Amino acid sequence: MKSLPDAGRRPAALSILLLAVAVWMSVPLRLLVPGTEVNLGFTDANAVYLVENAAMAGTIVFAVGATVLRARRVLTAAIVVVGVHLLVQIGTATVQLVQGALPEYLLGTLLAMLELVLVLTGALLARLLHGPTLARRTGFWVVLAGALLYILWASVLQPVIAMMPYGGPLPGMIRSYLQIMLLNLLAVAAAVLCGWASPVTRRIGAVLAGSVGVLGIAGAVGAIDGYGGAYGAVQIVQGLLLLAVVPFAVVAARRLAASRRDASSADVQPQAEAQPSAEA
């Protein structure tokens, strides 16, 4: 995973940041779900508990993109964000243990801690390792493992386990869980592709982000009917943020491609000058 030229790194970093902010919009969406009565007590409606869990996807997407990009400032920011998020989850686990929380809630927090530990470890490896290519890529694979564990647990396993006391999830709910898992996978894939040092992957990442943004805006119409105008408005903002990823990813791809063409031309020209002329 080679370091990118400065010309392509900055717009790539902006595309990853916009992508993470768009996914972090899950926090207000979660708080705007009808029937949610946020409090500061030791319940599953605790404001800190709801926010930290809703923000997990955005934190992981940011860390994945930063690890692939390996820009020092962006990667340092991702390490700080993941570290703070991990501390909050540790605090929640401590409170749950003291207050005797239900096993499924405690298990969810402990798994969130494990996921964040994996992501933080991978980000630190990406920041500290400067050796061979395999060593530099180790951080990315560790972060990706944490991201996939989060997607599998939060999107499918956790809601299925939560529905077990009520006879298990209905078939329609399973479809909804799988759709959420697919959207999370697309967000992580877009972060990887937008940060990867290749013009082709960045264009594909732009297409993925734009597609999810269009789907989100299209789904806002139904969300307004079911969840209210505020929820639909936030979903539209989320879709617009995802669409804003597209131009930055495309610019990052073009600048990277141009820098590689210039480098190739610079290599070819000295070789041509070194060849003896036919007239000689």
mmCIF file with all atom_site columns, N, CA, C and O in Angstrom, residues 243-278:
data_model
loop_
_atom_site.group_PDB
_atom_site.id
_atom_site.type_symbol
_atom_site.label_atom_id
_atom_site.label_alt_id
_atom_site.label_comp_id
_atom_site.label_asym_id
_atom_site.label_entity_id
_atom_site.label_seq_id
_atom_site.pdbx_PDB_ins_code
_atom_site.Cartn_x
_atom_site.Cartn_y
_atom_site.Cartn_z
_atom_site.occupancy
_atom_site.B_iso_or_equiv
_atom_site.pdbx_formal_charge
_atom_site.auth_seq_id
_atom_site.auth_comp_id
_atom_site.auth_asym_id
_atom_site.auth_atom_id
_atom_site.pdbx_PDB_model_num
ATOM 1   N N  . LEU A 1 243 ? -23.459 12.085 -1.409  1.00 0.00 ? 243 LEU A N  1
ATOM 2   C CA . LEU A 1 243 ? -23.258 12.573 -2.774  1.00 0.00 ? 243 LEU A CA 1
ATOM 3   C C  . LEU A 1 243 ? -22.073 13.529 -2.853  1.00 0.00 ? 243 LEU A C  1
ATOM 4   O O  . LEU A 1 243 ? -21.383 13.596 -3.881  1.00 0.00 ? 243 LEU A O  1
ATOM 5   N N  . ALA A 1 244 ? -21.823 14.274 -1.766  1.00 0.00 ? 244 ALA A N  1
ATOM 6   C CA . ALA A 1 244 ? -20.681 15.191 -1.749  1.00 0.00 ? 244 ALA A CA 1
ATOM 7   C C  . ALA A 1 244 ? -19.358 14.454 -1.762  1.00 0.00 ? 244 ALA A C  1
ATOM 8   O O  . ALA A 1 244 ? -18.316 15.044 -2.088  1.00 0.00 ? 244 ALA A O  1
ATOM 9   N N  . VAL A 1 245 ? -19.361 13.182 -1.402  1.00 0.00 ? 245 VAL A N  1
ATOM 10  C CA . VAL A 1 245 ? -18.142 12.374 -1.453  1.00 0.00 ? 245 VAL A CA 1
ATOM 11  C C  . VAL A 1 245 ? -17.669 12.216 -2.891  1.00 0.00 ? 245 VAL A C  1
ATOM 12  O O  . VAL A 1 245 ? -16.454 12.175 -3.160  1.00 0.00 ? 245 VAL A O  1
ATOM 13  N N  . VAL A 1 246 ? -18.615 12.143 -3.818  1.00 0.00 ? 246 VAL A N  1
ATOM 14  C CA . VAL A 1 246 ? -18.311 11.802 -5.217  1.00 0.00 ? 246 VAL A CA 1
ATOM 15  C C  . VAL A 1 246 ? -17.291 12.742 -5.851  1.00 0.00 ? 246 VAL A C  1
ATOM 16  O O  . VAL A 1 246 ? -16.270 12.279 -6.380  1.00 0.00 ? 246 VAL A O  1
ATOM 17  N N  . PRO A 1 247 ? -17.512 14.077 -5.858  1.00 0.00 ? 247 PRO A N  1
ATOM 18  C CA . PRO A 1 247 ? -16.526 14.936 -6.545  1.00 0.00 ? 247 PRO A CA 1
ATOM 19  C C  . PRO A 1 247 ? -15.132 14.868 -5.948  1.00 0.00 ? 247 PRO A C  1
ATOM 20  O O  . PRO A 1 247 ? -14.141 14.912 -6.688  1.00 0.00 ? 247 PRO A O  1
ATOM 21  N N  . PHE A 1 248 ? -15.040 14.761 -4.614  1.00 0.00 ? 248 PHE A N  1
ATOM 22  C CA . PHE A 1 248 ? -13.709 14.692 -3.996  1.00 0.00 ? 248 PHE A CA 1
ATOM 23  C C  . PHE A 1 248 ? -12.996 13.393 -4.369  1.00 0.00 ? 248 PHE A C  1
ATOM 24  O O  . PHE A 1 248 ? -11.790 13.394 -4.625  1.00 0.00 ? 248 PHE A O  1
ATOM 25  N N  . ALA A 1 249 ? -13.736 12.285 -4.390  1.00 0.00 ? 249 ALA A N  1
ATOM 26  C CA . ALA A 1 249 ? -13.120 11.009 -4.770  1.00 0.00 ? 249 ALA A CA 1
ATOM 27  C C  . ALA A 1 249 ? -12.688 11.027 -6.230  1.00 0.00 ? 249 ALA A C  1
ATOM 28  O O  . ALA A 1 249 ? -11.626 10.496 -6.583  1.00 0.00 ? 249 ALA A O  1
ATOM 29  N N  . VAL A 1 250 ? -13.498 11.639 -7.087  1.00 0.00 ? 250 VAL A N  1
ATOM 30  C CA . VAL A 1 250 ? -13.155 11.715 -8.509  1.00 0.00 ? 250 VAL A CA 1
ATOM 31  C C  . VAL A 1 250 ? -11.922 12.593 -8.709  1.00 0.00 ? 250 VAL A C  1
ATOM 32  O O  . VAL A 1 250 ? -11.015 12.254 -9.488  1.00 0.00 ? 250 VAL A O  1
ATOM 33  N N  . VAL A 1 251 ? -11.861 13.730 -8.014  1.00 0.00 ? 251 VAL A N  1
ATOM 34  C CA . VAL A 1 251 ? -10.684 14.608 -8.120  1.00 0.00 ? 251 VAL A CA 1
ATOM 35  C C  . VAL A 1 251 ? -9.437  13.890 -7.614  1.00 0.00 ? 251 VAL A C  1
ATOM 36  O O  . VAL A 1 251 ? -8.349  13.989 -8.213  1.00 0.00 ? 251 VAL A O  1
ATOM 37  N N  . ALA A 1 252 ? -9.584  13.152 -6.499  1.00 0.00 ? 252 ALA A N  1
ATOM 38  C CA . ALA A 1 252 ? -8.438  12.402 -5.972  1.00 0.00 ? 252 ALA A CA 1
ATOM 39  C C  . ALA A 1 252 ? -7.953  11.372 -6.983  1.00 0.00 ? 252 ALA A C  1
ATOM 40  O O  . ALA A 1 252 ? -6.746  11.167 -7.139  1.00 0.00 ? 252 ALA A O  1
ATOM 41  N N  . ALA A 1 253 ? -8.882  10.738 -7.690  1.00 0.00 ? 253 ALA A N  1
ATOM 42  C CA . ALA A 1 253 ? -8.510  9.754  -8.707  1.00 0.00 ? 253 ALA A CA 1
ATOM 43  C C  . ALA A 1 253 ? -7.793  10.424 -9.876  1.00 0.00 ? 253 ALA A C  1
ATOM 44  O O  . ALA A 1 253 ? -6.772  9.922  -10.367 1.00 0.00 ? 253 ALA A O  1
ATOM 45  N N  . ARG A 1 254 ? -8.310  11.556 -10.318 1.00 0.00 ? 254 ARG A N  1
ATOM 46  C CA . ARG A 1 254 ? -7.700  12.245 -11.454 1.00 0.00 ? 254 ARG A CA 1
ATOM 47  C C  . ARG A 1 254 ? -6.301  12.755 -11.122 1.00 0.00 ? 254 ARG A C  1
ATOM 48  O O  . ARG A 1 254 ? -5.375  12.638 -11.934 1.00 0.00 ? 254 ARG A O  1
ATOM 49  N N  . ARG A 1 255 ? -6.137  13.323 -9.937  1.00 0.00 ? 255 ARG A N  1
ATOM 50  C CA . ARG A 1 255 ? -4.813  13.845 -9.562  1.00 0.00 ? 255 ARG A CA 1
ATOM 51  C C  . ARG A 1 255 ? -3.802  12.716 -9.419  1.00 0.00 ? 255 ARG A C  1
ATOM 52  O O  . ARG A 1 255 ? -2.636  12.880 -9.790  1.00 0.00 ? 255 ARG A O  1
ATOM 53  N N  . LEU A 1 256 ? -4.260  11.591 -8.861  1.00 0.00 ? 256 LEU A N  1
ATOM 54  C CA . LEU A 1 256 ? -3.356  10.446 -8.734  1.00 0.00 ? 256 LEU A CA 1
ATOM 55  C C  . LEU A 1 256 ? -2.955  9.916  -10.101 1.00 0.00 ? 256 LEU A C  1
ATOM 56  O O  . LEU A 1 256 ? -1.789  9.619  -10.357 1.00 0.00 ? 256 LEU A O  1
ATOM 57  N N  . ALA A 1 257 ? -3.931  9.806  -11.009 1.00 0.00 ? 257 ALA A N  1
ATOM 58  C CA . ALA A 1 257 ? -3.640  9.327  -12.359 1.00 0.00 ? 257 ALA A CA 1
ATOM 59  C C  . ALA A 1 257 ? -2.687  10.284 -13.083 1.00 0.00 ? 257 ALA A C  1
ATOM 60  O O  . ALA A 1 257 ? -1.750  9.853  -13.766 1.00 0.00 ? 257 ALA A O  1
ATOM 61  N N  . ALA A 1 258 ? -2.919  11.588 -12.918 1.00 0.00 ? 258 ALA A N  1
ATOM 62  C CA . ALA A 1 258 ? -2.054  12.569 -13.578 1.00 0.00 ? 258 ALA A CA 1
ATOM 63  C C  . ALA A 1 258 ? -0.632  12.507 -13.032 1.00 0.00 ? 258 ALA A C  1
ATOM 64  O O  . ALA A 1 258 ? 0.342   12.590 -13.797 1.00 0.00 ? 258 ALA A O  1
ATOM 65  N N  . SER A 1 259 ? -0.497  12.342 -11.730 1.00 0.00 ? 259 SER A N  1
ATOM 66  C CA . SER A 1 259 ? 0.846   12.276 -11.144 1.00 0.00 ? 259 SER A CA 1
ATOM 67  C C  . SER A 1 259 ? 1.582   11.030 -11.616 1.00 0.00 ? 259 SER A C  1
ATOM 68  O O  . SER A 1 259 ? 2.797   11.063 -11.837 1.00 0.00 ? 259 SER A O  1
ATOM 69  N N  . ARG A 1 260 ? 0.876   9.942  -11.797 1.00 0.00 ? 260 ARG A N  1
ATOM 70  C CA . ARG A 1 260 ? 1.510   8.715  -12.284 1.00 0.00 ? 260 ARG A CA 1
ATOM 71  C C  . ARG A 1 260 ? 1.912   8.849  -13.746 1.00 0.00 ? 260 ARG A C  1
ATOM 72  O O  . ARG A 1 260 ? 2.958   8.340  -14.162 1.00 0.00 ? 260 ARG A O  1
ATOM 73  N N  . ARG A 1 261 ? 1.069   9.534  -14.536 1.00 0.00 ? 261 ARG A N  1
ATOM 74  C CA . ARG A 1 261 ? 1.436   9.751  -15.935 1.00 0.00 ? 261 ARG A CA 1
ATOM 75  C C  . ARG A 1 261 ? 2.680   10.617 -16.029 1.00 0.00 ? 261 ARG A C  1
ATOM 76  O O  . ARG A 1 261 ? 3.568   10.365 -16.845 1.00 0.00 ? 261 ARG A O  1
ATOM 77  N N  . ASP A 1 262 ? 2.738   11.655 -15.200 1.00 0.00 ? 262 ASP A N  1
ATOM 78  C CA . ASP A 1 262 ? 3.913   12.536 -15.209 1.00 0.00 ? 262 ASP A CA 1
ATOM 79  C C  . ASP A 1 262 ? 5.169   11.767 -14.789 1.00 0.00 ? 262 ASP A C  1
ATOM 80  O O  . ASP A 1 262 ? 6.249   11.962 -15.355 1.00 0.00 ? 262 ASP A O  1
ATOM 81  N N  . ALA A 1 263 ? 5.006   10.889 -13.790 1.00 0.00 ? 263 ALA A N  1
ATOM 82  C CA . ALA A 1 263 ? 6.152   10.099 -13.329 1.00 0.00 ? 263 ALA A CA 1
ATOM 83  C C  . ALA A 1 263 ? 6.619   9.142  -14.411 1.00 0.00 ? 263 ALA A C  1
ATOM 84  O O  . ALA A 1 263 ? 7.825   8.949  -14.620 1.00 0.00 ? 263 ALA A O  1
ATOM 85  N N  . SER A 1 264 ? 5.671   8.555  -15.136 1.00 0.00 ? 264 SER A N  1
ATOM 86  C CA . SER A 1 264 ? 6.029   7.630  -16.221 1.00 0.00 ? 264 SER A CA 1
ATOM 87  C C  . SER A 1 264 ? 6.746   8.369  -17.349 1.00 0.00 ? 264 SER A C  1
ATOM 88  O O  . SER A 1 264 ? 7.726   7.877  -17.914 1.00 0.00 ? 264 SER A O  1
ATOM 89  N N  . SER A 1 265 ? 6.248   9.570  -17.658 1.00 0.00 ? 265 SER A N  1
ATOM 90  C CA . SER A 1 265 ? 6.885   10.358 -18.713 1.00 0.00 ? 265 SER A CA 1
ATOM 91  C C  . SER A 1 265 ? 8.302   10.753 -18.321 1.00 0.00 ? 265 SER A C  1
ATOM 92  O O  . SER A 1 265 ? 9.219   10.746 -19.138 1.00 0.00 ? 265 SER A O  1
ATOM 93  N N  . ALA A 1 266 ? 8.462   11.076 -17.047 1.00 0.00 ? 266 ALA A N  1
ATOM 94  C CA . ALA A 1 266 ? 9.793   11.465 -16.583 1.00 0.00 ? 266 ALA A CA 1
ATOM 95  C C  . ALA A 1 266 ? 10.757  10.291 -16.628 1.00 0.00 ? 266 ALA A C  1
ATOM 96  O O  . ALA A 1 266 ? 11.960  10.477 -16.867 1.00 0.00 ? 266 ALA A O  1
ATOM 97  N N  . ASP A 1 267 ? 10.260  9.075  -16.434 1.00 0.00 ? 267 ASP A N  1
ATOM 98  C CA . ASP A 1 267 ? 11.122  7.900  -16.498 1.00 0.00 ? 267 ASP A CA 1
ATOM 99  C C  . ASP A 1 267 ? 11.465  7.532  -17.935 1.00 0.00 ? 267 ASP A C  1
ATOM 100 O O  . ASP A 1 267 ? 12.577  7.096  -18.238 1.00 0.00 ? 267 ASP A O  1
ATOM 101 N N  . VAL A 1 268 ? 10.492  7.715  -18.846 1.00 0.00 ? 268 VAL A N  1
ATOM 102 C CA . VAL A 1 268 ? 10.699  7.327  -20.239 1.00 0.00 ? 268 VAL A CA 1
ATOM 103 C C  . VAL A 1 268 ? 11.659  8.277  -20.938 1.00 0.00 ? 268 VAL A C  1
ATOM 104 O O  . VAL A 1 268 ? 12.484  7.872  -21.750 1.00 0.00 ? 268 VAL A O  1
ATOM 105 N N  . GLN A 1 269 ? 11.574  9.569  -20.619 1.00 0.00 ? 269 GLN A N  1
ATOM 106 C CA . GLN A 1 269 ? 12.390  10.561 -21.317 1.00 0.00 ? 269 GLN A CA 1
ATOM 107 C C  . GLN A 1 269 ? 13.894  10.329 -21.135 1.00 0.00 ? 269 GLN A C  1
ATOM 108 O O  . GLN A 1 269 ? 14.639  10.338 -22.127 1.00 0.00 ? 269 GLN A O  1
ATOM 109 N N  . PRO A 1 270 ? 14.399  10.101 -19.914 1.00 0.00 ? 270 PRO A N  1
ATOM 110 C CA . PRO A 1 270 ? 15.851  9.840  -19.788 1.00 0.00 ? 270 PRO A CA 1
ATOM 111 C C  . PRO A 1 270 ? 16.284  8.580  -20.539 1.00 0.00 ? 270 PRO A C  1
ATOM 112 O O  . PRO A 1 270 ? 17.375  8.518  -21.099 1.00 0.00 ? 270 PRO A O  1
ATOM 113 N N  . GLN A 1 271 ? 15.409  7.560  -20.562 1.00 0.00 ? 271 GLN A N  1
ATOM 114 C CA . GLN A 1 271 ? 15.740  6.319  -21.275 1.00 0.00 ? 271 GLN A CA 1
ATOM 115 C C  . GLN A 1 271 ? 15.855  6.579  -22.775 1.00 0.00 ? 271 GLN A C  1
ATOM 116 O O  . GLN A 1 271 ? 16.728  6.054  -23.444 1.00 0.00 ? 271 GLN A O  1
ATOM 117 N N  . ALA A 1 272 ? 14.948  7.421  -23.286 1.00 0.00 ? 272 ALA A N  1
ATOM 118 C CA . ALA A 1 272 ? 15.002  7.736  -24.723 1.00 0.00 ? 272 ALA A CA 1
ATOM 119 C C  . ALA A 1 272 ? 16.257  8.518  -25.062 1.00 0.00 ? 272 ALA A C  1
ATOM 120 O O  . ALA A 1 272 ? 16.881  8.316  -26.115 1.00 0.00 ? 272 ALA A O  1
ATOM 121 N N  . GLU A 1 273 ? 16.649  9.413  -24.176 1.00 0.00 ? 273 GLU A N  1
ATOM 122 C CA . GLU A 1 273 ? 17.857  10.203 -24.436 1.00 0.00 ? 273 GLU A CA 1
ATOM 123 C C  . GLU A 1 273 ? 19.099  9.352  -24.364 1.00 0.00 ? 273 GLU A C  1
ATOM 124 O O  . GLU A 1 273 ? 20.118  9.625  -25.002 1.00 0.00 ? 273 GLU A O  1
ATOM 125 N N  . ALA A 1 274 ? 19.033  8.264  -23.568 1.00 0.00 ? 274 ALA A N  1
ATOM 126 C CA . ALA A 1 274 ? 20.199  7.410  -23.410 1.00 0.00 ? 274 ALA A CA 1
ATOM 127 C C  . ALA A 1 274 ? 20.409  6.486  -24.613 1.00 0.00 ? 274 ALA A C  1
ATOM 128 O O  . ALA A 1 274 ? 21.502  5.961  -24.817 1.00 0.00 ? 274 ALA A O  1
ATOM 129 N N  . GLN A 1 275 ? 19.359  6.278  -25.458 1.00 0.00 ? 275 GLN A N  1
ATOM 130 C CA . GLN A 1 275 ? 19.483  5.386  -26.611 1.00 0.00 ? 275 GLN A CA 1
ATOM 131 C C  . GLN A 1 275 ? 20.327  6.066  -27.709 1.00 0.00 ? 275 GLN A C  1
ATOM 132 O O  . GLN A 1 275 ? 20.130  7.231  -28.012 1.00 0.00 ? 275 GLN A O  1
ATOM 133 N N  . PRO A 1 276 ? 21.269  5.371  -28.316 1.00 0.00 ? 276 PRO A N  1
ATOM 134 C CA . PRO A 1 276 ? 22.053  5.979  -29.423 1.00 0.00 ? 276 PRO A CA 1
ATOM 135 C C  . PRO A 1 276 ? 21.161  6.219  -30.633 1.00 0.00 ? 276 PRO A C  1
ATOM 136 O O  . PRO A 1 276 ? 20.260  5.437  -30.913 1.00 0.00 ? 276 PRO A O  1
ATOM 137 N N  . SER A 1 277 ? 21.376  7.302  -31.304 1.00 0.00 ? 277 SER A N  1
ATOM 138 C CA . SER A 1 277 ? 20.550  7.626  -32.470 1.00 0.00 ? 277 SER A CA 1
ATOM 139 C C  . SER A 1 277 ? 20.869  6.701  -33.621 1.00 0.00 ? 277 SER A C  1
ATOM 140 O O  . SER A 1 277 ? 21.970  6.165  -33.735 1.00 0.00 ? 277 SER A O  1
ATOM 141 N N  . ALA A 1 278 ? 19.861  6.535  -34.506 1.00 0.00 ? 278 ALA A N  1
ATOM 142 C CA . ALA A 1 278 ? 20.046  5.640  -35.649 1.00 0.00 ? 278 ALA A CA 1
ATOM 143 C C  . ALA A 1 278 ? 21.057  6.217  -36.622 1.00 0.00 ? 278 ALA A C  1
ATOM 144 O O  . ALA A 1 278 ? 21.806  5.487  -37.276 1.00 0.00 ? 278 ALA A O  1
#
